[in-house]
């Protein structure tokens, strides 16, 4: 790997009475594609700006390869930033925008041309070098900004919501290109986004942030399948989240008494004792739906009866909102993988049975 390790230790930053970051600590590995994910105002951009050198924290340390970079100006760090608004020079051509930093360093013309053409090829803009930014699409402008940042050969590339100005289809295409560029050059990417799907799609690991704090760091699968807090469970994808009290614990199998469903079995690697009030979650796609009561031969299978409040067809899937006798509404997603396996049609107001394994439901938070 040719990137840098980035270690953020106990970083805090306030703007007046607003605490943007509250004692944040994260370790980012060399060559990782690491995402800072959270809603607006959670502190993710402030943290990126501190790493870049555009902001100074009140306390804490930022280390690149073990060296404290807080005393260094932005141009003294091995990190370059790609901004949300591209920040291209409108009067310069694509070639000259990418060449700008090399011109400042007064590098020989032959070396400048060779390097610029190399990076234009990397972002597939080699035929657009003579154009001005106004002649480019949004996706092309973003690729120019990426090439301009990479030509300085940073060990860390900081990306501040770089795709948010693009439409949804182009955003998805650019995300794939960005991931491919990361694979080619192998440096550390730190990517700021509020879009959970972006983060899940490309990240090696994700830090989920809210209100200036890091709530969970993990792989996309860990974040999605085993959220550490109620906020993470609700923010990442769709989920069903409820509270209850622990009735019994048998290894990793936890039985919870829930007002909405009676007893429900979930899993947890280190469950608290009986009597503890907790929250638990199950993802909509983990729940099976059908008109008939499933067999209970499978171990730790939760069965719930209800009525379809609303079926929403989306082509590749149908989402059902099912109201239970206890007054709760469960979201269920049925994927349409094959026309031949759809089974009986389920319609509005139908009585249905829902089932999900304890292995697909998780204890999330202790409520005290």
CSV table of C-alpha atoms in Angstrom, one decimal:
chain,number,residue,atom,x,y,z
A,1,UNK,CA,0.0,0.0,0.0
A,2,UNK,CA,1.3,3.5,-0.8
A,3,UNK,CA,-1.2,5.5,1.2
A,4,UNK,CA,-0.9,6.7,4.8
A,5,UNK,CA,-2.3,5.5,8.1
A,6,UNK,CA,-4.5,8.3,9.6
A,7,UNK,CA,-5.1,8.3,13.3
A,8,UNK,CA,-7.5,10.8,14.9
A,9,UNK,CA,-7.2,10.9,18.7
A,10,UNK,CA,-9.6,12.7,21.0
A,11,UNK,CA,-10.4,15.5,18.6
A,12,UNK,CA,-12.9,18.2,19.7
A,13,UNK,CA,-14.0,21.3,17.9
A,14,UNK,CA,-16.7,23.9,18.7
A,15,UNK,CA,-18.1,26.9,16.8
A,16,UNK,CA,-19.4,29.2,19.5
A,17,UNK,CA,-21.8,27.2,21.6
A,18,UNK,CA,-22.1,24.4,19.0
A,19,UNK,CA,-20.0,21.3,19.6
A,20,UNK,CA,-19.2,20.1,16.1
A,21,UNK,CA,-16.9,17.3,17.3
A,22,UNK,CA,-16.8,15.8,20.7
A,23,UNK,CA,-13.8,13.7,21.6
A,24,UNK,CA,-13.6,11.8,18.3
A,25,UNK,CA,-11.1,9.0,17.9
A,26,UNK,CA,-10.7,6.9,14.6
A,27,UNK,CA,-7.9,4.8,13.2
A,28,UNK,CA,-7.8,4.6,9.4
A,29,UNK,CA,-5.6,2.0,7.7
A,30,UNK,CA,-3.1,2.6,4.9
A,31,UNK,CA,-4.8,2.2,1.5
A,32,UNK,CA,-8.4,2.0,2.9
A,33,UNK,CA,-11.4,3.4,1.3
A,34,UNK,CA,-12.9,4.8,4.5
A,35,UNK,CA,-16.2,6.7,4.7
A,36,UNK,CA,-17.4,9.3,7.3
A,37,UNK,CA,-21.2,8.8,7.2
A,38,UNK,CA,-23.9,10.8,8.9
A,39,UNK,CA,-26.6,13.4,8.6
A,40,UNK,CA,-26.0,17.1,8.0
A,41,UNK,CA,-24.4,18.8,11.0
A,42,UNK,CA,-23.0,15.6,12.5
A,43,UNK,CA,-19.3,16.8,12.2
A,44,UNK,CA,-18.0,14.7,9.3
A,45,UNK,CA,-17.0,17.7,7.1
A,46,UNK,CA,-15.5,19.5,10.1
A,47,UNK,CA,-13.4,16.4,10.8
A,48,UNK,CA,-12.3,16.2,7.1
A,49,UNK,CA,-11.3,19.9,7.2
A,50,UNK,CA,-9.2,19.3,10.3
A,51,UNK,CA,-7.4,16.4,8.6
A,52,UNK,CA,-6.8,18.6,5.6
A,53,UNK,CA,-5.6,21.6,7.7
A,54,UNK,CA,-8.4,24.0,7.0
A,55,UNK,CA,-9.6,23.9,10.6
A,56,UNK,CA,-7.8,23.5,13.9
A,57,UNK,CA,-9.3,21.5,16.7
A,58,UNK,CA,-9.4,22.8,20.3
A,59,UNK,CA,-8.0,19.5,21.5
A,60,UNK,CA,-6.7,16.2,20.2
A,61,UNK,CA,-4.2,15.0,17.7
A,62,UNK,CA,-4.2,14.0,14.0
A,63,UNK,CA,-1.4,11.6,12.9
A,64,UNK,CA,-0.3,10.7,9.4
A,65,UNK,CA,2.0,7.7,9.5
A,66,UNK,CA,2.6,8.4,13.1
A,67,UNK,CA,3.5,12.1,12.6
A,68,UNK,CA,1.4,14.9,14.2
A,69,UNK,CA,0.3,17.1,11.3
A,70,UNK,CA,-1.7,19.7,13.2
A,71,UNK,CA,1.2,22.2,13.3
A,72,UNK,CA,1.6,21.9,9.4
A,73,UNK,CA,-0.3,24.1,6.9
A,74,UNK,CA,-2.5,22.3,4.3
A,75,UNK,CA,0.2,22.3,1.7
A,76,UNK,CA,2.6,20.7,4.1
A,77,UNK,CA,0.5,17.6,4.6
A,78,UNK,CA,0.4,14.6,2.3
A,79,UNK,CA,-3.3,15.0,1.8
A,80,UNK,CA,-5.3,16.7,-1.0
A,81,UNK,CA,-9.0,17.5,-1.0
A,82,UNK,CA,-11.7,17.1,-3.7
A,83,UNK,CA,-14.5,19.6,-2.9
A,84,UNK,CA,-18.2,19.3,-3.4
A,85,UNK,CA,-18.4,22.2,-5.8
A,86,UNK,CA,-15.3,21.1,-7.9
A,87,UNK,CA,-13.4,24.4,-7.3
A,88,UNK,CA,-12.1,24.4,-10.9
A,89,UNK,CA,-10.6,27.5,-12.5
A,90,UNK,CA,-13.3,28.5,-15.1
A,91,UNK,CA,-10.8,30.5,-17.3
A,92,UNK,CA,-8.3,27.5,-17.6
A,93,UNK,CA,-8.6,24.5,-19.8
A,94,UNK,CA,-9.0,21.0,-18.4
A,95,UNK,CA,-5.3,20.4,-19.1
A,96,UNK,CA,-4.2,23.6,-17.3
A,97,UNK,CA,-6.5,23.0,-14.3
A,98,UNK,CA,-4.8,19.6,-13.8
A,99,UNK,CA,-1.4,21.1,-14.4
A,100,UNK,CA,-1.9,24.0,-12.0
A,101,UNK,CA,0.1,22.7,-9.0
A,102,UNK,CA,2.9,21.5,-11.2
A,103,UNK,CA,3.2,24.9,-12.8
A,104,UNK,CA,3.4,26.5,-9.3
A,105,UNK,CA,6.3,24.1,-8.6
A,106,UNK,CA,7.9,25.3,-11.9
A,107,UNK,CA,8.4,21.7,-13.2
A,108,UNK,CA,9.8,21.3,-16.7
A,109,UNK,CA,7.3,21.5,-19.5
A,110,UNK,CA,7.9,18.0,-20.8
A,111,UNK,CA,7.4,16.5,-17.3
A,112,UNK,CA,4.2,18.6,-16.9
A,113,UNK,CA,2.8,17.3,-20.1
A,114,UNK,CA,3.7,13.7,-19.4
A,115,UNK,CA,2.2,13.8,-15.9
A,116,UNK,CA,-1.0,15.6,-16.9
A,117,UNK,CA,-1.7,13.3,-19.8
A,118,UNK,CA,-1.1,10.3,-17.4
A,119,UNK,CA,-3.8,11.6,-15.0
A,120,UNK,CA,-6.2,12.6,-17.7
A,121,UNK,CA,-6.0,9.0,-18.9
A,122,UNK,CA,-6.6,7.7,-15.4
A,123,UNK,CA,-9.9,9.6,-15.2
A,124,UNK,CA,-10.7,8.9,-18.9
A,125,UNK,CA,-10.6,12.6,-20.0
A,126,UNK,CA,-7.6,12.4,-22.4
A,127,UNK,CA,-9.7,13.8,-25.3
A,128,UNK,CA,-11.0,16.7,-23.3
A,129,UNK,CA,-7.8,18.5,-22.3
A,130,UNK,CA,-8.5,21.6,-24.4
A,131,UNK,CA,-12.0,22.2,-23.1
A,132,UNK,CA,-13.0,24.8,-20.5
A,133,UNK,CA,-15.0,23.6,-17.4
A,134,UNK,CA,-18.2,25.2,-18.7
A,135,UNK,CA,-18.1,22.7,-21.7
A,136,UNK,CA,-18.1,19.7,-19.4
A,137,UNK,CA,-20.8,17.7,-17.7
A,138,UNK,CA,-21.0,17.5,-13.9
A,139,UNK,CA,-19.4,14.1,-13.9
A,140,UNK,CA,-16.5,15.2,-16.1
A,141,UNK,CA,-15.9,18.3,-13.9
A,142,UNK,CA,-15.7,16.0,-10.9
A,143,UNK,CA,-13.1,13.8,-12.7
A,144,UNK,CA,-11.0,16.9,-13.5
A,145,UNK,CA,-11.1,17.8,-9.8
A,146,UNK,CA,-10.0,14.2,-8.9
A,147,UNK,CA,-7.1,14.3,-11.4
A,148,UNK,CA,-6.0,17.7,-10.1
A,149,UNK,CA,-5.9,16.4,-6.6
A,150,UNK,CA,-4.1,13.1,-7.5
A,151,UNK,CA,-1.4,14.7,-9.6
A,152,UNK,CA,0.3,15.9,-6.5
A,153,UNK,CA,0.7,12.3,-5.5
A,154,UNK,CA,-0.9,12.6,-2.0
A,155,UNK,CA,-0.9,9.6,0.3
A,156,UNK,CA,-4.4,10.6,1.5
A,157,UNK,CA,-7.2,11.8,-0.7
A,158,UNK,CA,-10.0,13.6,1.1
A,159,UNK,CA,-13.4,13.7,-0.6
A,160,UNK,CA,-16.0,16.1,0.7
A,161,UNK,CA,-19.4,14.9,-0.6
A,162,UNK,CA,-17.9,14.9,-4.1
A,163,UNK,CA,-21.0,13.4,-5.9
A,164,UNK,CA,-23.8,15.3,-4.2
A,165,UNK,CA,-24.2,17.8,-7.0
A,166,UNK,CA,-24.8,15.0,-9.6
A,167,UNK,CA,-28.1,13.4,-10.5
A,168,UNK,CA,-28.8,9.9,-9.1
A,169,UNK,CA,-27.9,7.9,-12.2
A,170,UNK,CA,-24.6,9.8,-12.8
A,171,UNK,CA,-23.8,9.6,-9.1
A,172,UNK,CA,-24.0,5.8,-9.2
A,173,UNK,CA,-21.8,5.7,-12.3
A,174,UNK,CA,-19.2,8.1,-10.8
A,175,UNK,CA,-19.2,6.1,-7.6
A,176,UNK,CA,-18.1,3.0,-9.6
A,177,UNK,CA,-15.4,5.0,-11.3
A,178,UNK,CA,-14.2,6.5,-8.0
A,179,UNK,CA,-13.8,3.0,-6.6
A,180,UNK,CA,-11.9,1.8,-9.7
A,181,UNK,CA,-9.5,4.8,-9.4
A,182,UNK,CA,-8.9,3.9,-5.7
A,183,UNK,CA,-8.1,0.3,-6.8
A,184,UNK,CA,-5.7,1.5,-9.4
A,185,UNK,CA,-3.7,3.9,-7.3
A,186,UNK,CA,-4.0,2.3,-3.9
A,187,UNK,CA,-3.8,5.4,-1.7
A,188,UNK,CA,-6.0,6.1,1.4
A,189,UNK,CA,-9.4,7.6,0.5
A,190,UNK,CA,-11.4,9.4,3.2
A,191,UNK,CA,-14.9,9.9,1.9
A,192,UNK,CA,-17.5,12.2,3.5
A,193,UNK,CA,-21.2,11.4,2.6
A,194,UNK,CA,-24.7,11.6,4.1
A,195,UNK,CA,-25.8,8.9,1.6
A,196,UNK,CA,-25.8,5.5,3.2
A,197,UNK,CA,-25.9,3.6,-0.1
A,198,UNK,CA,-22.8,5.4,-1.4
A,199,UNK,CA,-20.9,4.4,1.8
A,200,UNK,CA,-22.1,0.8,1.8
A,201,UNK,CA,-21.3,0.4,-1.9
A,202,UNK,CA,-17.6,1.4,-1.9
A,203,UNK,CA,-16.2,1.5,1.6
A,204,UNK,CA,-13.8,-0.9,3.2
A,205,UNK,CA,-15.0,0.5,6.6
A,206,UNK,CA,-17.4,3.2,7.7
A,207,UNK,CA,-17.6,5.5,10.7
A,208,UNK,CA,-21.2,6.4,11.4
A,209,UNK,CA,-21.4,9.9,13.1
A,210,UNK,CA,-24.1,11.9,14.8
A,211,UNK,CA,-24.1,15.0,16.9
A,212,UNK,CA,-20.3,15.3,16.8
A,213,UNK,CA,-19.6,11.7,18.0
A,214,UNK,CA,-18.6,8.5,16.3
A,215,UNK,CA,-21.3,5.9,17.1
A,216,UNK,CA,-19.8,2.9,15.3
A,217,UNK,CA,-16.9,1.9,13.1
A,218,UNK,CA,-17.0,-1.3,11.0
A,219,UNK,CA,-17.3,-2.9,7.6
A,220,UNK,CA,-20.4,-2.2,5.6
A,221,UNK,CA,-21.7,-5.7,6.6
A,222,UNK,CA,-21.0,-5.1,10.3
A,223,UNK,CA,-22.7,-1.7,10.3
A,224,UNK,CA,-25.8,-3.0,8.4
A,225,UNK,CA,-26.2,-6.4,10.0
A,226,UNK,CA,-25.2,-5.6,13.6
A,227,UNK,CA,-25.8,-1.9,14.3
A,228,UNK,CA,-24.4,-0.7,17.7
A,229,UNK,CA,-27.1,1.9,18.5
A,230,UNK,CA,-30.7,2.7,17.6
A,231,UNK,CA,-29.6,5.6,15.5
A,232,UNK,CA,-27.3,3.4,13.4
A,233,UNK,CA,-30.0,0.9,12.9
A,234,UNK,CA,-32.5,3.5,11.7
A,235,UNK,CA,-30.0,5.5,9.7
A,236,UNK,CA,-28.5,2.6,7.7
A,237,UNK,CA,-31.1,1.2,5.4
A,238,UNK,CA,-34.6,0.4,6.5
A,239,UNK,CA,-35.3,-1.6,9.6
A,240,UNK,CA,-37.9,-2.6,12.2
A,241,UNK,CA,-36.9,-1.3,15.7
A,242,UNK,CA,-38.7,-2.1,18.9
A,243,UNK,CA,-38.1,-2.3,22.7
A,244,UNK,CA,-38.7,-5.0,25.3
A,245,UNK,CA,-37.3,-6.7,28.4
A,246,UNK,CA,-35.1,-9.7,28.4
A,247,UNK,CA,-36.9,-12.8,29.7
A,248,UNK,CA,-34.0,-15.3,29.4
A,249,UNK,CA,-30.6,-15.8,27.9
A,250,UNK,CA,-29.2,-19.1,26.5
A,251,UNK,CA,-25.7,-18.5,25.1
A,252,UNK,CA,-26.2,-16.0,22.3
A,253,UNK,CA,-30.0,-16.7,22.0
A,254,UNK,CA,-32.0,-14.0,23.8
A,255,UNK,CA,-35.7,-14.1,24.5
A,256,UNK,CA,-37.3,-10.7,24.7
A,257,UNK,CA,-40.8,-9.9,26.0
A,258,UNK,CA,-42.2,-7.3,23.6
A,259,UNK,CA,-45.5,-5.4,24.1
A,260,UNK,CA,-46.2,-5.6,20.4
A,261,UNK,CA,-45.4,-9.3,19.7
A,262,UNK,CA,-45.2,-11.2,23.0
A,263,UNK,CA,-42.0,-13.2,23.2
A,264,UNK,CA,-39.4,-12.7,20.4
A,265,UNK,CA,-36.0,-14.5,20.0
A,266,UNK,CA,-33.0,-12.5,18.9
A,267,UNK,CA,-29.2,-13.0,19.0
A,268,UNK,CA,-26.4,-11.1,20.7
A,269,UNK,CA,-22.7,-12.1,21.2
A,270,UNK,CA,-22.6,-10.7,24.8
A,271,UNK,CA,-26.2,-10.3,26.0
A,272,UNK,CA,-27.1,-8.5,29.3
A,273,UNK,CA,-28.9,-10.4,32.1
A,274,UNK,CA,-32.6,-11.1,32.3
A,275,UNK,CA,-34.7,-8.1,33.2
A,276,UNK,CA,-32.7,-5.6,31.2
A,277,UNK,CA,-34.7,-3.3,29.0
A,278,UNK,CA,-33.3,-3.3,25.5
A,279,UNK,CA,-34.1,-2.4,21.9
A,280,UNK,CA,-34.0,-5.0,19.1
A,281,UNK,CA,-34.1,-4.9,15.3
A,282,UNK,CA,-34.8,-7.0,12.3
A,283,UNK,CA,-34.3,-5.9,8.7
A,284,UNK,CA,-37.4,-6.0,6.4
A,285,UNK,CA,-35.8,-8.3,3.8
A,286,UNK,CA,-35.1,-10.9,6.5
A,287,UNK,CA,-38.8,-11.4,7.1
A,288,UNK,CA,-40.8,-14.0,5.1
A,289,UNK,CA,-44.4,-13.3,4.4
A,290,UNK,CA,-47.2,-15.6,3.3
A,291,UNK,CA,-50.9,-16.5,3.7
A,292,UNK,CA,-50.2,-19.7,5.6
A,293,UNK,CA,-48.6,-20.4,9.0
A,294,UNK,CA,-45.1,-21.7,8.4
A,295,UNK,CA,-43.8,-24.9,10.0
A,296,UNK,CA,-42.2,-24.4,13.4
A,297,UNK,CA,-39.7,-27.2,12.8
A,298,UNK,CA,-36.9,-24.7,12.4
A,299,UNK,CA,-35.2,-23.7,15.6
A,300,UNK,CA,-35.7,-20.2,17.0
A,301,UNK,CA,-38.2,-19.2,14.4
A,302,UNK,CA,-40.3,-16.2,15.3
A,303,UNK,CA,-43.9,-16.3,14.0
A,304,UNK,CA,-46.2,-13.2,13.9
A,305,UNK,CA,-49.7,-12.8,12.5
A,306,UNK,CA,-51.0,-9.6,11.0
A,307,UNK,CA,-52.9,-7.8,8.3
A,308,UNK,CA,-51.5,-6.0,5.3
A,309,UNK,CA,-52.0,-2.3,5.7
A,310,UNK,CA,-50.2,-1.2,2.6
A,311,UNK,CA,-48.5,-3.1,-0.3
A,312,UNK,CA,-46.1,-1.0,-2.3
A,313,UNK,CA,-44.9,-2.5,-5.6
A,314,UNK,CA,-41.5,-1.2,-6.9
A,315,UNK,CA,-40.7,-3.5,-9.8
A,316,UNK,CA,-37.8,-5.4,-8.3
A,317,UNK,CA,-39.5,-5.8,-4.9
A,318,UNK,CA,-42.8,-5.3,-3.0
A,319,UNK,CA,-42.8,-3.6,0.4
A,320,UNK,CA,-45.5,-4.6,2.8
A,321,UNK,CA,-46.6,-2.7,5.9
A,322,UNK,CA,-48.2,-5.3,8.1
A,323,UNK,CA,-50.2,-4.3,11.2
A,324,UNK,CA,-50.1,-6.8,14.1
A,325,UNK,CA,-52.7,-7.5,16.7
A,326,UNK,CA,-50.5,-5.7,19.2
A,327,UNK,CA,-50.8,-2.5,17.2
A,328,UNK,CA,-47.2,-2.5,15.8
A,329,UNK,CA,-46.4,-2.1,12.1
A,330,UNK,CA,-43.7,-4.3,10.6
A,331,UNK,CA,-42.0,-3.4,7.3
A,332,UNK,CA,-41.4,-6.5,5.1
A,333,UNK,CA,-39.6,-6.5,1.7
A,334,UNK,CA,-40.2,-9.3,-0.8
A,335,UNK,CA,-37.7,-9.4,-3.6
A,336,UNK,CA,-38.9,-10.4,-7.1
A,337,UNK,CA,-36.0,-12.6,-8.2
A,338,UNK,CA,-37.9,-14.9,-10.5
A,339,UNK,CA,-41.4,-14.8,-11.9
A,340,UNK,CA,-41.8,-18.5,-11.1
A,341,UNK,CA,-41.2,-18.2,-7.3
A,342,UNK,CA,-43.7,-15.4,-6.4
A,343,UNK,CA,-46.2,-17.7,-4.8
A,344,UNK,CA,-49.8,-16.6,-4.0
A,345,UNK,CA,-50.5,-12.9,-4.5
A,346,UNK,CA,-50.7,-10.9,-1.3
A,347,UNK,CA,-53.1,-7.9,-1.4
A,348,UNK,CA,-54.3,-5.0,0.8
A,349,UNK,CA,-56.1,-6.2,4.0
A,350,UNK,CA,-55.0,-9.8,3.6
A,351,UNK,CA,-54.3,-11.8,6.7
A,352,UNK,CA,-50.7,-13.0,6.6
A,353,UNK,CA,-48.1,-14.8,8.6
A,354,UNK,CA,-44.6,-13.3,9.1
A,355,UNK,CA,-41.5,-15.4,10.1
A,356,UNK,CA,-37.9,-14.6,10.8
A,357,UNK,CA,-35.0,-16.5,12.4
A,358,UNK,CA,-33.5,-15.4,15.7
A,359,UNK,CA,-30.2,-15.3,13.8
A,360,UNK,CA,-31.5,-12.4,11.6
A,361,UNK,CA,-32.7,-10.3,14.6
A,362,UNK,CA,-30.3,-8.5,16.9
A,363,UNK,CA,-30.3,-6.8,20.2
A,364,UNK,CA,-29.2,-3.2,19.7
A,365,UNK,CA,-29.1,-1.0,22.8
A,366,UNK,CA,-29.5,-1.4,26.5
A,367,UNK,CA,-32.1,1.0,27.7
A,368,UNK,CA,-31.3,0.8,31.4
